[in-house]
CSV table of C-alpha atoms in Angstrom, one decimal:
chain,number,residue,atom,x,y,z
A,1,UNK,CA,14.3,-4.5,12.5
A,2,UNK,CA,13.9,-1.2,10.6
A,3,UNK,CA,14.7,-2.9,7.3
A,4,UNK,CA,12.1,-5.6,8.0
A,5,UNK,CA,9.4,-3.0,8.9
A,6,UNK,CA,10.0,-1.1,5.6
A,7,UNK,CA,10.1,-4.4,3.7
A,8,UNK,CA,6.7,-5.4,5.3
A,9,UNK,CA,5.2,-2.1,4.2
A,10,UNK,CA,6.4,-2.6,0.7
A,11,UNK,CA,5.0,-6.1,0.6
A,12,UNK,CA,1.6,-4.8,2.0
A,13,UNK,CA,1.5,-2.2,-0.7
A,14,UNK,CA,2.4,-4.7,-3.5
A,15,UNK,CA,-0.3,-7.1,-2.1
A,16,UNK,CA,-3.0,-4.4,-2.8
A,17,UNK,CA,-2.4,-5.0,-6.5
A,18,UNK,CA,-3.8,-8.6,-6.2
A,19,UNK,CA,-7.4,-7.5,-5.9
A,20,UNK,CA,-7.9,-4.5,-3.7
A,21,UNK,CA,-6.5,-1.8,-5.9
A,22,UNK,CA,-4.5,-0.9,-9.0
A,23,UNK,CA,-4.3,-4.5,-10.5
A,24,UNK,CA,-1.3,-3.6,-12.7
A,25,UNK,CA,0.0,-7.2,-12.1
A,26,UNK,CA,3.0,-6.0,-10.1
A,27,UNK,CA,2.0,-8.5,-7.4
A,28,UNK,CA,3.0,-11.4,-9.7
A,29,UNK,CA,6.3,-13.0,-8.6
A,30,UNK,CA,8.1,-12.0,-11.8
A,31,UNK,CA,7.7,-8.3,-10.8
A,32,UNK,CA,7.6,-8.5,-7.0
A,33,UNK,CA,10.6,-10.8,-6.8
A,34,UNK,CA,13.0,-8.2,-8.4
A,35,UNK,CA,11.5,-5.4,-6.3
A,36,UNK,CA,12.2,-7.3,-3.1
A,37,UNK,CA,15.6,-8.3,-4.4
A,38,UNK,CA,16.5,-4.7,-5.2
A,39,UNK,CA,15.5,-3.5,-1.8
A,40,UNK,CA,17.6,-6.2,-0.1
A,41,UNK,CA,20.6,-5.6,-2.4
A,42,UNK,CA,20.1,-8.8,-4.4
A,43,UNK,CA,18.4,-7.7,-7.6
A,44,UNK,CA,19.8,-10.5,-9.8
A,45,UNK,CA,18.7,-13.2,-7.4
A,46,UNK,CA,15.3,-11.5,-6.9
A,47,UNK,CA,14.8,-11.6,-10.7
A,48,UNK,CA,15.8,-15.2,-11.0
A,49,UNK,CA,13.7,-16.3,-8.0
A,50,UNK,CA,10.7,-14.3,-9.3
A,51,UNK,CA,11.0,-16.0,-12.7
A,52,UNK,CA,11.1,-19.5,-11.1
A,53,UNK,CA,8.1,-18.7,-8.9
A,54,UNK,CA,6.2,-17.2,-11.8
A,55,UNK,CA,6.7,-20.5,-13.8
A,56,UNK,CA,5.5,-22.5,-10.8
A,57,UNK,CA,2.4,-20.4,-10.2
A,58,UNK,CA,1.6,-19.2,-13.7
A,59,UNK,CA,-1.8,-20.9,-13.7
A,60,UNK,CA,-2.8,-19.5,-10.3
A,61,UNK,CA,-4.9,-16.4,-11.0
A,62,UNK,CA,-7.3,-14.8,-8.5
A,63,UNK,CA,-10.4,-14.2,-10.5
A,64,UNK,CA,-13.9,-13.2,-9.3
A,65,UNK,CA,-15.0,-14.9,-6.1
A,66,UNK,CA,-12.5,-17.7,-6.5
A,67,UNK,CA,-9.9,-18.0,-3.7
A,68,UNK,CA,-6.8,-19.8,-5.2
A,69,UNK,CA,-3.6,-20.5,-3.2
A,70,UNK,CA,-2.0,-17.2,-2.2
A,71,UNK,CA,1.0,-16.4,-4.4
A,72,UNK,CA,1.7,-12.7,-4.0
A,73,UNK,CA,2.8,-12.5,-0.3
A,74,UNK,CA,4.0,-16.1,-0.4
A,75,UNK,CA,6.4,-15.3,-3.3
A,76,UNK,CA,7.7,-12.1,-1.6
A,77,UNK,CA,8.1,-14.1,1.6
A,78,UNK,CA,10.2,-16.8,-0.1
A,79,UNK,CA,12.5,-14.2,-1.8
A,80,UNK,CA,12.9,-12.2,1.4
A,81,UNK,CA,13.7,-15.2,3.6
A,82,UNK,CA,16.2,-16.6,1.1
A,83,UNK,CA,18.2,-13.3,1.1
A,84,UNK,CA,17.9,-12.4,4.7
A,85,UNK,CA,18.5,-15.8,6.4
A,86,UNK,CA,21.9,-17.0,7.4
A,87,UNK,CA,22.5,-20.1,5.2
A,88,UNK,CA,25.7,-21.2,3.3
A,89,UNK,CA,24.1,-20.6,-0.1
A,90,UNK,CA,21.3,-18.5,-1.6
A,91,UNK,CA,20.1,-21.4,-3.7
A,92,UNK,CA,19.7,-23.7,-0.7
A,93,UNK,CA,18.1,-21.0,1.4
A,94,UNK,CA,15.6,-20.3,-1.5
A,95,UNK,CA,14.4,-23.9,-1.5
A,96,UNK,CA,13.9,-23.9,2.3
A,97,UNK,CA,12.1,-20.5,2.0
A,98,UNK,CA,9.8,-21.9,-0.7
A,99,UNK,CA,8.8,-24.8,1.5
A,100,UNK,CA,8.0,-22.5,4.4
A,101,UNK,CA,6.2,-20.0,2.1
A,102,UNK,CA,4.0,-22.7,0.7
A,103,UNK,CA,2.9,-23.6,4.2
A,104,UNK,CA,2.3,-19.9,5.0
A,105,UNK,CA,0.1,-19.6,1.9
A,106,UNK,CA,-2.6,-21.3,3.9
A,107,UNK,CA,-2.3,-18.6,6.6
A,108,UNK,CA,-2.6,-15.9,3.9
A,109,UNK,CA,-5.5,-17.7,2.3
A,110,UNK,CA,-7.3,-18.0,5.7
A,111,UNK,CA,-6.8,-14.3,6.3
A,112,UNK,CA,-8.2,-13.5,2.8
A,113,UNK,CA,-11.3,-15.5,3.5
A,114,UNK,CA,-11.7,-13.7,6.8
A,115,UNK,CA,-11.4,-10.3,5.1
A,116,UNK,CA,-14.0,-11.3,2.5
A,117,UNK,CA,-16.5,-12.1,5.3
A,118,UNK,CA,-15.7,-8.7,6.8
A,119,UNK,CA,-16.2,-7.0,3.5
A,120,UNK,CA,-19.6,-8.7,3.2
A,121,UNK,CA,-20.6,-7.1,6.5
A,122,UNK,CA,-19.5,-3.7,5.3
A,123,UNK,CA,-21.3,-4.1,2.0
A,124,UNK,CA,-24.6,-4.7,3.8
A,125,UNK,CA,-23.8,-1.8,6.2
A,126,UNK,CA,-23.2,0.4,3.1
A,127,UNK,CA,-26.5,-0.7,1.6
A,128,UNK,CA,-28.4,0.3,4.7
A,129,UNK,CA,-26.6,3.7,4.7
A,130,UNK,CA,-27.3,4.4,1.0
A,131,UNK,CA,-31.0,3.6,1.5
A,132,UNK,CA,-31.1,6.5,3.9
A,133,UNK,CA,-29.2,8.7,1.5
A,134,UNK,CA,-25.8,8.3,3.2
A,135,UNK,CA,-23.7,8.5,0.0
A,136,UNK,CA,-20.8,9.9,1.9
A,137,UNK,CA,-20.2,6.5,3.4
A,138,UNK,CA,-19.2,5.0,0.0
A,139,UNK,CA,-15.7,6.6,0.0
A,140,UNK,CA,-15.1,5.8,3.6
A,141,UNK,CA,-15.9,2.1,3.3
A,142,UNK,CA,-13.8,1.8,0.1
A,143,UNK,CA,-10.8,3.5,1.8
A,144,UNK,CA,-11.3,1.3,4.9
A,145,UNK,CA,-11.3,-1.8,2.8
A,146,UNK,CA,-8.1,-0.9,1.1
A,147,UNK,CA,-6.3,0.1,4.3
A,148,UNK,CA,-7.5,-3.2,5.9
A,149,UNK,CA,-6.0,-5.3,3.1
A,150,UNK,CA,-2.7,-3.3,3.3
A,151,UNK,CA,-2.4,-3.8,7.0
A,152,UNK,CA,-3.3,-7.5,6.7
A,153,UNK,CA,-0.6,-8.1,4.2
A,154,UNK,CA,2.1,-6.0,6.0
A,155,UNK,CA,1.4,-7.4,9.5
A,156,UNK,CA,1.2,-11.0,8.5
A,157,UNK,CA,4.3,-10.6,6.3
A,158,UNK,CA,6.3,-9.1,9.2
A,159,UNK,CA,5.3,-11.9,11.6
A,160,UNK,CA,5.9,-14.7,9.2
A,161,UNK,CA,9.3,-13.4,8.1
A,162,UNK,CA,10.4,-13.2,11.7
A,163,UNK,CA,9.1,-16.7,12.3
A,164,UNK,CA,10.7,-18.0,9.1
A,165,UNK,CA,14.1,-16.5,9.9
A,166,UNK,CA,14.1,-18.2,13.3
A,167,UNK,CA,13.1,-21.6,11.9
A,168,UNK,CA,15.4,-21.6,8.8
A,169,UNK,CA,18.4,-20.2,10.7
A,170,UNK,CA,18.1,-23.0,13.3
A,171,UNK,CA,18.3,-25.8,10.7
A,172,UNK,CA,21.8,-27.2,11.3
A,173,UNK,CA,23.9,-26.8,8.1
A,174,UNK,CA,25.5,-29.8,6.6
A,175,UNK,CA,27.3,-30.4,3.3
A,176,UNK,CA,24.9,-33.1,2.1
A,177,UNK,CA,21.9,-31.0,2.9
A,178,UNK,CA,23.3,-28.0,1.1
A,179,UNK,CA,24.2,-30.1,-1.9
A,180,UNK,CA,20.8,-31.7,-2.0
A,181,UNK,CA,19.1,-28.2,-1.9
A,182,UNK,CA,21.3,-27.0,-4.7
A,183,UNK,CA,20.3,-30.0,-6.8
A,184,UNK,CA,16.6,-29.2,-6.2
A,185,UNK,CA,17.2,-25.6,-7.2
A,186,UNK,CA,18.8,-26.6,-10.4
A,187,UNK,CA,15.7,-28.6,-11.4
A,188,UNK,CA,13.4,-25.6,-10.9
A,189,UNK,CA,13.5,-24.3,-14.5
A,190,UNK,CA,12.5,-27.8,-15.8
A,191,UNK,CA,9.7,-28.1,-13.3
A,192,UNK,CA,8.5,-24.6,-14.1
A,193,UNK,CA,8.4,-25.2,-17.9
A,194,UNK,CA,6.5,-28.5,-17.3
A,195,UNK,CA,3.8,-26.5,-15.4
A,196,UNK,CA,3.7,-23.9,-18.2
A,197,UNK,CA,3.2,-26.6,-20.9
A,198,UNK,CA,0.5,-28.3,-18.8
A,199,UNK,CA,-1.3,-25.0,-18.2
A,200,UNK,CA,-1.4,-24.0,-21.9
A,201,UNK,CA,-1.9,-27.5,-23.3
A,202,UNK,CA,-5.2,-27.8,-25.1
A,203,UNK,CA,-6.8,-31.2,-24.7
A,204,UNK,CA,-8.6,-32.4,-27.9
A,205,UNK,CA,-11.3,-34.2,-26.0
A,206,UNK,CA,-12.4,-30.8,-24.5
A,207,UNK,CA,-12.4,-29.1,-27.9
A,208,UNK,CA,-13.3,-31.7,-30.5
A,209,UNK,CA,-13.4,-29.1,-33.3
A,210,UNK,CA,-9.7,-28.7,-33.0
A,211,UNK,CA,-9.1,-32.2,-34.1
A,212,UNK,CA,-6.4,-34.6,-32.8
């Protein structure tokens, strides 16, 4: 329990890097994966899992007002569940954890949209205060926004890890299932490289001056 609480606080802090603060790119899976792995005593697996997830989500970048699929908390959720759950192999657990994390990304995205609506309210509130000379409210609203994002990430992460552990641990283990999951895991590098090539492939019809 104590380990999960600390892990959730770490995840909430890393999630701030996505948009709310810092933006040093530590929220990308290739960085957050090893961080989570190190905390849980599986640095090597955390690094490998982070690389796989980074390849899969390399073209998902939160920019401006766009709300893409959530990858920061989802990636940390997948790595955490794979290490913490009680399955015969890390590889098989990782595949199950990814499937669960992808479903949970919709929950993270919904909460992000809700927070943006809340931020719109506070932005209008701050406008009214500033018109009356209340400049002292600027820092308070900024700090409130950062704390809200931190708590959102930490609380959701905690709840979804608890739920994910219950679901994954209650999937009956069987030799054929574990073998199938290991096979899927072995295909991840190829799938990731395919996504990388498609993300950086320049189509000539979009840029005729490059030629064919």
